[in-house]
């Protein structure tokens, strides 16, 4: 957010709103997005080059957000955040 705000005033807020909207879509339809690495799914943001990585809990009551990752940098950095499923 700070990076985008430093590029253009208001762009940081736009980024935050887009990430929030992406998370909201994930919560509304958790199984709609492709599996990246079982059981992890990814929903890509619309305007920025980021993806929201998440896991739906087995009971389906909760979503665990693992990362908001830049799609062009260090693609596997989030893997150490995940224990054995």
Tab-separated table of N, CA, C and O in Angstrom:
chain	number	residue	atom	x	y	z
A	1	UNK	N	0.822	-1.183	0.000
A	1	UNK	CA	0.000	0.000	0.000
A	1	UNK	C	0.874	1.257	0.000
A	1	UNK	O	0.627	2.172	-0.789
A	2	UNK	N	1.886	1.269	0.855
A	2	UNK	CA	2.786	2.425	0.911
A	2	UNK	C	3.505	2.639	-0.414
A	2	UNK	O	3.670	3.771	-0.861
A	3	UNK	N	3.926	1.544	-1.032
A	3	UNK	CA	4.620	1.658	-2.322
A	3	UNK	C	3.720	2.326	-3.358
A	3	UNK	O	4.136	3.269	-4.036
A	4	UNK	N	2.495	1.847	-3.499
A	4	UNK	CA	1.594	2.415	-4.495
A	4	UNK	C	1.244	3.864	-4.174
A	4	UNK	O	1.108	4.691	-5.074
A	5	UNK	N	1.125	4.177	-2.904
A	5	UNK	CA	0.824	5.552	-2.507
A	5	UNK	C	1.991	6.472	-2.866
A	5	UNK	O	1.780	7.627	-3.254
A	6	UNK	N	3.217	5.940	-2.755
A	6	UNK	CA	4.384	6.757	-3.116
A	6	UNK	C	4.475	6.979	-4.622
A	6	UNK	O	5.080	7.952	-5.073
A	7	UNK	N	3.853	6.101	-5.399
A	7	UNK	CA	3.845	6.254	-6.859
A	7	UNK	C	2.830	7.299	-7.302
A	7	UNK	O	3.089	8.073	-8.227
A	8	UNK	N	1.684	7.276	-6.641
A	8	UNK	CA	0.604	8.204	-7.005
A	8	UNK	C	-0.357	8.335	-5.829
A	8	UNK	O	-0.803	7.324	-5.279
A	9	UNK	N	-0.675	9.551	-5.485
A	9	UNK	CA	-1.587	9.776	-4.378
A	9	UNK	C	-2.938	9.106	-4.650
A	9	UNK	O	-3.510	9.245	-5.729
A	10	UNK	N	-3.404	8.340	-3.679
A	10	UNK	CA	-4.684	7.635	-3.808
A	10	UNK	C	-4.558	6.222	-4.337
A	10	UNK	O	-5.461	5.405	-4.180
A	11	UNK	N	-3.423	5.901	-4.961
A	11	UNK	CA	-3.246	4.560	-5.515
A	11	UNK	C	-3.083	3.513	-4.425
A	11	UNK	O	-3.525	2.369	-4.579
A	12	UNK	N	-2.492	3.889	-3.302
A	12	UNK	CA	-2.366	2.969	-2.170
A	12	UNK	C	-3.730	2.568	-1.634
A	12	UNK	O	-3.969	1.395	-1.339
A	13	UNK	N	-4.626	3.525	-1.522
A	13	UNK	CA	-5.988	3.224	-1.087
A	13	UNK	C	-6.693	2.344	-2.110
A	13	UNK	O	-7.385	1.390	-1.747
A	14	UNK	N	-6.501	2.624	-3.401
A	14	UNK	CA	-7.089	1.782	-4.445
A	14	UNK	C	-6.615	0.335	-4.315
A	14	UNK	O	-7.400	-0.603	-4.464
A	15	UNK	N	-5.324	0.157	-4.038
A	15	UNK	CA	-4.773	-1.180	-3.851
A	15	UNK	C	-5.432	-1.877	-2.664
A	15	UNK	O	-5.865	-3.033	-2.768
A	16	UNK	N	-5.524	-1.181	-1.543
A	16	UNK	CA	-6.140	-1.765	-0.345
A	16	UNK	C	-7.591	-2.143	-0.606
A	16	UNK	O	-8.040	-3.226	-0.197
A	17	UNK	N	-8.325	-1.298	-1.300
A	17	UNK	CA	-9.724	-1.599	-1.610
A	17	UNK	C	-9.845	-2.801	-2.538
A	17	UNK	O	-10.753	-3.627	-2.385
A	18	UNK	N	-8.939	-2.931	-3.489
A	18	UNK	CA	-8.980	-4.071	-4.406
A	18	UNK	C	-8.660	-5.375	-3.677
A	18	UNK	O	-9.296	-6.401	-3.915
A	19	UNK	N	-7.688	-5.351	-2.776
A	19	UNK	CA	-7.379	-6.553	-1.989
A	19	UNK	C	-8.581	-6.920	-1.123
A	19	UNK	O	-8.964	-8.094	-1.038
A	20	UNK	N	-9.201	-5.930	-0.507
A	20	UNK	CA	-10.385	-6.181	0.319
A	20	UNK	C	-11.502	-6.798	-0.527
A	20	UNK	O	-12.154	-7.758	-0.108
A	21	UNK	N	-11.741	-6.271	-1.705
A	21	UNK	CA	-12.783	-6.805	-2.584
A	21	UNK	C	-12.460	-8.230	-3.017
A	21	UNK	O	-13.348	-9.091	-3.108
A	22	UNK	N	-11.192	-8.515	-3.243
A	22	UNK	CA	-10.777	-9.866	-3.622
A	22	UNK	C	-11.025	-10.838	-2.475
A	22	UNK	O	-11.540	-11.942	-2.695
A	23	UNK	N	-10.681	-10.451	-1.268
A	23	UNK	CA	-10.930	-11.302	-0.098
A	23	UNK	C	-12.430	-11.522	0.083
A	23	UNK	O	-12.879	-12.638	0.371
A	24	UNK	N	-13.203	-10.488	-0.130
A	24	UNK	CA	-14.666	-10.624	-0.015
A	24	UNK	C	-15.194	-11.651	-1.029
A	24	UNK	O	-16.019	-12.494	-0.693
A	25	UNK	N	-14.685	-11.625	-2.256
A	25	UNK	CA	-15.098	-12.604	-3.261
A	25	UNK	C	-14.691	-14.019	-2.858
A	25	UNK	O	-15.428	-14.972	-3.083
A	26	UNK	N	-13.521	-14.155	-2.260
A	26	UNK	CA	-13.062	-15.461	-1.775
A	26	UNK	C	-14.010	-15.978	-0.700
A	26	UNK	O	-14.415	-17.142	-0.713
A	27	UNK	N	-14.368	-15.130	0.235
A	27	UNK	CA	-15.267	-15.532	1.327
A	27	UNK	C	-16.638	-15.927	0.779
A	27	UNK	O	-17.241	-16.899	1.233
A	28	UNK	N	-17.127	-15.198	-0.200
A	28	UNK	CA	-18.438	-15.483	-0.766
A	28	UNK	C	-18.466	-16.776	-1.578
A	28	UNK	O	-19.466	-17.487	-1.583
A	29	UNK	N	-17.360	-17.088	-2.261
A	29	UNK	CA	-17.300	-18.267	-3.141
A	29	UNK	C	-15.932	-18.940	-3.024
A	29	UNK	O	-15.139	-18.909	-3.964
A	30	UNK	N	-15.631	-19.550	-1.890
A	30	UNK	CA	-14.279	-20.056	-1.645
A	30	UNK	C	-13.812	-21.147	-2.611
A	30	UNK	O	-12.623	-21.276	-2.867
A	31	UNK	N	-14.714	-21.911	-3.168
A	31	UNK	CA	-14.297	-23.002	-4.052
A	31	UNK	C	-14.292	-22.607	-5.525
A	31	UNK	O	-14.010	-23.421	-6.388
A	32	UNK	N	-14.572	-21.351	-5.820
A	32	UNK	CA	-14.650	-20.896	-7.203
A	32	UNK	C	-13.281	-20.681	-7.849
A	32	UNK	O	-13.188	-20.644	-9.061
A	33	UNK	N	-12.243	-20.550	-7.058
A	33	UNK	CA	-10.945	-20.172	-7.600
A	33	UNK	C	-10.041	-21.393	-7.699
A	33	UNK	O	-10.188	-22.353	-6.948
A	34	UNK	N	-9.099	-21.384	-8.623
A	34	UNK	CA	-8.295	-22.577	-8.891
A	34	UNK	C	-7.368	-22.964	-7.741
A	34	UNK	O	-6.881	-22.121	-6.999
A	35	UNK	N	-7.138	-24.270	-7.655
A	35	UNK	CA	-6.182	-24.811	-6.692
A	35	UNK	C	-4.785	-24.541	-7.231
A	35	UNK	O	-4.477	-24.862	-8.381
A	36	UNK	N	-3.953	-23.947	-6.395
A	36	UNK	CA	-2.574	-23.653	-6.768
A	36	UNK	C	-1.676	-24.820	-6.372
A	36	UNK	O	-0.854	-25.276	-7.146
A	37	UNK	N	-1.846	-25.281	-5.156
A	37	UNK	CA	-1.064	-26.382	-4.595
A	37	UNK	C	-1.926	-26.963	-3.480
A	37	UNK	O	-2.019	-26.377	-2.410
A	38	UNK	N	-2.610	-28.054	-3.738
A	38	UNK	CA	-3.614	-28.634	-2.835
A	38	UNK	C	-3.206	-28.508	-1.376
A	38	UNK	O	-2.078	-28.849	-1.034
A	39	UNK	N	-4.000	-27.973	-0.501
A	39	UNK	CA	-5.369	-27.475	-0.620
A	39	UNK	C	-5.444	-25.964	-0.841
A	39	UNK	O	-6.467	-25.340	-0.619
A	40	UNK	N	-4.348	-25.353	-1.272
A	40	UNK	CA	-4.252	-23.899	-1.372
A	40	UNK	C	-4.844	-23.411	-2.699
A	40	UNK	O	-4.538	-23.944	-3.765
A	41	UNK	N	-5.669	-22.393	-2.587
A	41	UNK	CA	-6.280	-21.786	-3.766
A	41	UNK	C	-5.776	-20.350	-3.916
A	41	UNK	O	-5.267	-19.765	-2.961
A	42	UNK	N	-5.940	-19.821	-5.126
A	42	UNK	CA	-5.490	-18.448	-5.383
A	42	UNK	C	-6.545	-17.688	-6.166
A	42	UNK	O	-7.059	-18.163	-7.165
A	43	UNK	N	-6.823	-16.487	-5.703
A	43	UNK	CA	-7.707	-15.562	-6.412
A	43	UNK	C	-6.867	-14.350	-6.769
A	43	UNK	O	-6.262	-13.717	-5.892
A	44	UNK	N	-6.785	-14.010	-8.042
A	44	UNK	CA	-5.977	-12.892	-8.508
A	44	UNK	C	-6.807	-11.604	-8.429
A	44	UNK	O	-7.998	-11.602	-8.752
A	45	UNK	N	-6.163	-10.523	-8.008
A	45	UNK	CA	-6.838	-9.231	-7.966
A	45	UNK	C	-7.095	-8.738	-9.382
A	45	UNK	O	-6.423	-9.153	-10.324
A	46	UNK	N	-8.056	-7.857	-9.526
A	46	UNK	CA	-8.422	-7.367	-10.852
A	46	UNK	C	-7.471	-6.318	-11.404
A	46	UNK	O	-7.140	-6.339	-12.561
A	47	UNK	N	-7.015	-5.419	-10.594
A	47	UNK	CA	-6.290	-4.258	-11.103
A	47	UNK	C	-4.787	-4.292	-10.863
A	47	UNK	O	-4.032	-3.621	-11.563
A	48	UNK	N	-4.357	-5.048	-9.899
A	48	UNK	CA	-2.960	-5.076	-9.505
A	48	UNK	C	-2.408	-6.489	-9.673
A	48	UNK	O	-3.157	-7.455	-9.602
A	49	UNK	N	-1.082	-6.629	-9.862
A	49	UNK	CA	-0.500	-7.957	-10.083
A	49	UNK	C	-0.275	-8.736	-8.789
A	49	UNK	O	0.850	-9.088	-8.434
A	50	UNK	N	-1.367	-9.009	-8.079
A	50	UNK	CA	-1.302	-9.724	-6.813
A	50	UNK	C	-2.314	-10.845	-6.794
A	50	UNK	O	-3.338	-10.783	-7.468
A	51	UNK	N	-2.014	-11.861	-5.999
A	51	UNK	CA	-2.950	-12.943	-5.769
A	51	UNK	C	-3.143	-13.139	-4.280
A	51	UNK	O	-2.218	-12.919	-3.492
A	52	UNK	N	-4.341	-13.530	-3.899
A	52	UNK	CA	-4.641	-13.856	-2.508
A	52	UNK	C	-4.627	-15.375	-2.405
A	52	UNK	O	-5.404	-16.056	-3.067
A	53	UNK	N	-3.705	-15.891	-1.608
A	53	UNK	CA	-3.600	-17.333	-1.382
A	53	UNK	C	-4.348	-17.671	-0.109
A	53	UNK	O	-4.171	-17.001	0.913
A	54	UNK	N	-5.141	-18.724	-0.172
A	54	UNK	CA	-5.976	-19.050	0.986
A	54	UNK	C	-6.281	-20.542	1.034
A	54	UNK	O	-6.119	-21.268	0.060
A	55	UNK	N	-6.738	-20.963	2.203
A	55	UNK	CA	-7.174	-22.336	2.449
A	55	UNK	C	-8.549	-22.255	3.094
A	55	UNK	O	-8.758	-21.457	4.012
A	56	UNK	N	-9.453	-23.072	2.610
A	56	UNK	CA	-10.760	-23.186	3.246
A	56	UNK	C	-10.658	-24.262	4.320
A	56	UNK	O	-10.183	-25.369	4.043
A	57	UNK	N	-11.058	-23.927	5.533
A	57	UNK	CA	-11.005	-24.905	6.616
A	57	UNK	C	-11.907	-26.097	6.280
A	57	UNK	O	-12.888	-25.955	5.547
A	58	UNK	N	-11.598	-27.264	6.820
A	58	UNK	CA	-12.328	-28.493	6.506
A	58	UNK	C	-13.823	-28.376	6.784
A	58	UNK	O	-14.638	-28.920	6.039
A	59	UNK	N	-14.190	-27.651	7.836
A	59	UNK	CA	-15.611	-27.506	8.165
A	59	UNK	C	-16.303	-26.475	7.280
A	59	UNK	O	-17.518	-26.325	7.319
A	60	UNK	N	-15.524	-25.751	6.468
A	60	UNK	CA	-16.092	-24.766	5.559
A	60	UNK	C	-16.540	-23.483	6.219
A	60	UNK	O	-17.086	-22.602	5.563
A	61	UNK	N	-16.279	-23.339	7.517
A	61	UNK	CA	-16.720	-22.156	8.254
A	61	UNK	C	-15.721	-21.001	8.228
A	61	UNK	O	-16.081	-19.874	8.531
A	62	UNK	N	-14.469	-21.313	7.894
A	62	UNK	CA	-13.449	-20.267	7.936
A	62	UNK	C	-12.525	-20.358	6.734
A	62	UNK	O	-12.319	-21.418	6.165
A	63	UNK	N	-11.951	-19.206	6.411
A	63	UNK	CA	-10.949	-19.087	5.362
A	63	UNK	C	-9.677	-18.578	6.026
A	63	UNK	O	-9.712	-17.604	6.785
A	64	UNK	N	-8.562	-19.225	5.743
A	64	UNK	CA	-7.268	-18.777	6.244
A	64	UNK	C	-6.513	-18.146	5.081
A	64	UNK	O	-6.215	-18.810	4.088
A	65	UNK	N	-6.248	-16.848	5.185
A	65	UNK	CA	-5.467	-16.140	4.168
A	65	UNK	C	-3.996	-16.385	4.471
A	65	UNK	O	-3.510	-16.041	5.549
A	66	UNK	N	-3.283	-16.982	3.530
A	66	UNK	CA	-1.870	-17.286	3.723
A	66	UNK	C	-0.966	-16.150	3.272
A	66	UNK	O	0.072	-15.900	3.871
A	67	UNK	N	-1.353	-15.495	2.186
A	67	UNK	CA	-0.497	-14.434	1.654
A	67	UNK	C	-1.267	-13.583	0.662
A	67	UNK	O	-2.206	-14.060	0.024
A	68	UNK	N	-0.841	-12.354	0.556
A	68	UNK	CA	-1.204	-11.490	-0.560
A	68	UNK	C	0.110	-11.317	-1.302
A	68	UNK	O	0.992	-10.598	-0.854
A	69	UNK	N	0.244	-12.058	-2.384
A	69	UNK	CA	1.556	-12.167	-3.031
A	69	UNK	C	1.613	-11.422	-4.350
A	69	UNK	O	0.655	-11.396	-5.112
A	70	UNK	N	2.759	-10.812	-4.602
A	70	UNK	CA	3.025	-10.199	-5.892
A	70	UNK	C	3.254	-11.346	-6.875
A	70	UNK	O	3.981	-12.292	-6.577
A	71	UNK	N	2.645	-11.277	-8.022
A	71	UNK	CA	2.685	-12.396	-8.967
A	71	UNK	C	3.994	-12.507	-9.736
A	71	UNK	O	4.228	-13.516	-10.397
A	72	UNK	N	4.863	-11.495	-9.642
A	72	UNK	CA	6.102	-11.514	-10.414
A	72	UNK	C	7.357	-11.538	-9.550
A	72	UNK	O	8.453	-11.414	-10.076
A	73	UNK	N	7.206	-11.706	-8.238
A	73	UNK	CA	8.363	-11.708	-7.345
A	73	UNK	C	8.316	-12.902	-6.406
A	73	UNK	O	7.284	-13.182	-5.814
A	74	UNK	N	9.443	-13.574	-6.265
A	74	UNK	CA	9.582	-14.678	-5.320
A	74	UNK	C	8.323	-15.545	-5.273
A	74	UNK	O	7.636	-15.612	-4.250
A	75	UNK	N	8.012	-16.254	-6.338
A	75	UNK	CA	6.730	-16.957	-6.423
A	75	UNK	C	6.468	-17.997	-5.335
A	75	UNK	O	5.324	-18.236	-4.996
A	76	UNK	N	7.483	-18.601	-4.751
A	76	UNK	CA	7.235	-19.643	-3.762
A	76	UNK	C	7.487	-19.240	-2.321
A	76	UNK	O	7.499	-20.091	-1.431
A	77	UNK	N	7.649	-17.939	-2.062
A	77	UNK	CA	8.033	-17.511	-0.713
A	77	UNK	C	7.023	-17.908	0.352
A	77	UNK	O	7.369	-18.096	1.503
A	78	UNK	N	5.784	-18.062	-0.017
A	78	UNK	CA	4.704	-18.336	0.931
A	78	UNK	C	4.684	-19.791	1.392
A	78	UNK	O	4.040	-20.099	2.386
A	79	UNK	N	5.390	-20.680	0.703
A	79	UNK	CA	5.282	-22.113	1.001
A	79	UNK	C	5.732	-22.471	2.409
A	79	UNK	O	5.232	-23.427	2.995
A	80	UNK	N	6.633	-21.697	3.003
A	80	UNK	CA	7.052	-22.014	4.369
A	80	UNK	C	6.026	-21.577	5.404
A	80	UNK	O	6.159	-21.865	6.582
A	81	UNK	N	4.946	-20.929	4.979
A	81	UNK	CA	3.861	-20.531	5.887
A	81	UNK	C	2.862	-21.653	6.108
A	81	UNK	O	1.983	-21.543	6.931
A	82	UNK	N	3.007	-22.719	5.340
A	82	UNK	CA	2.015	-23.790	5.351
A	82	UNK	C	2.634	-25.023	5.983
A	82	UNK	O	3.667	-25.496	5.557
A	83	UNK	N	1.939	-25.544	7.020
A	83	UNK	CA	2.359	-26.803	7.617
A	83	UNK	C	1.762	-27.946	6.824
A	83	UNK	O	1.158	-27.762	5.775
A	84	UNK	N	1.914	-29.115	7.297
A	84	UNK	CA	1.296	-30.283	6.646
A	84	UNK	C	-0.209	-30.172	6.741
A	84	UNK	O	-0.742	-29.938	7.825
A	85	UNK	N	-0.914	-30.306	5.609
A	85	UNK	CA	-2.385	-30.232	5.643
A	85	UNK	C	-3.006	-31.381	6.376
A	85	UNK	O	-2.482	-32.411	6.554
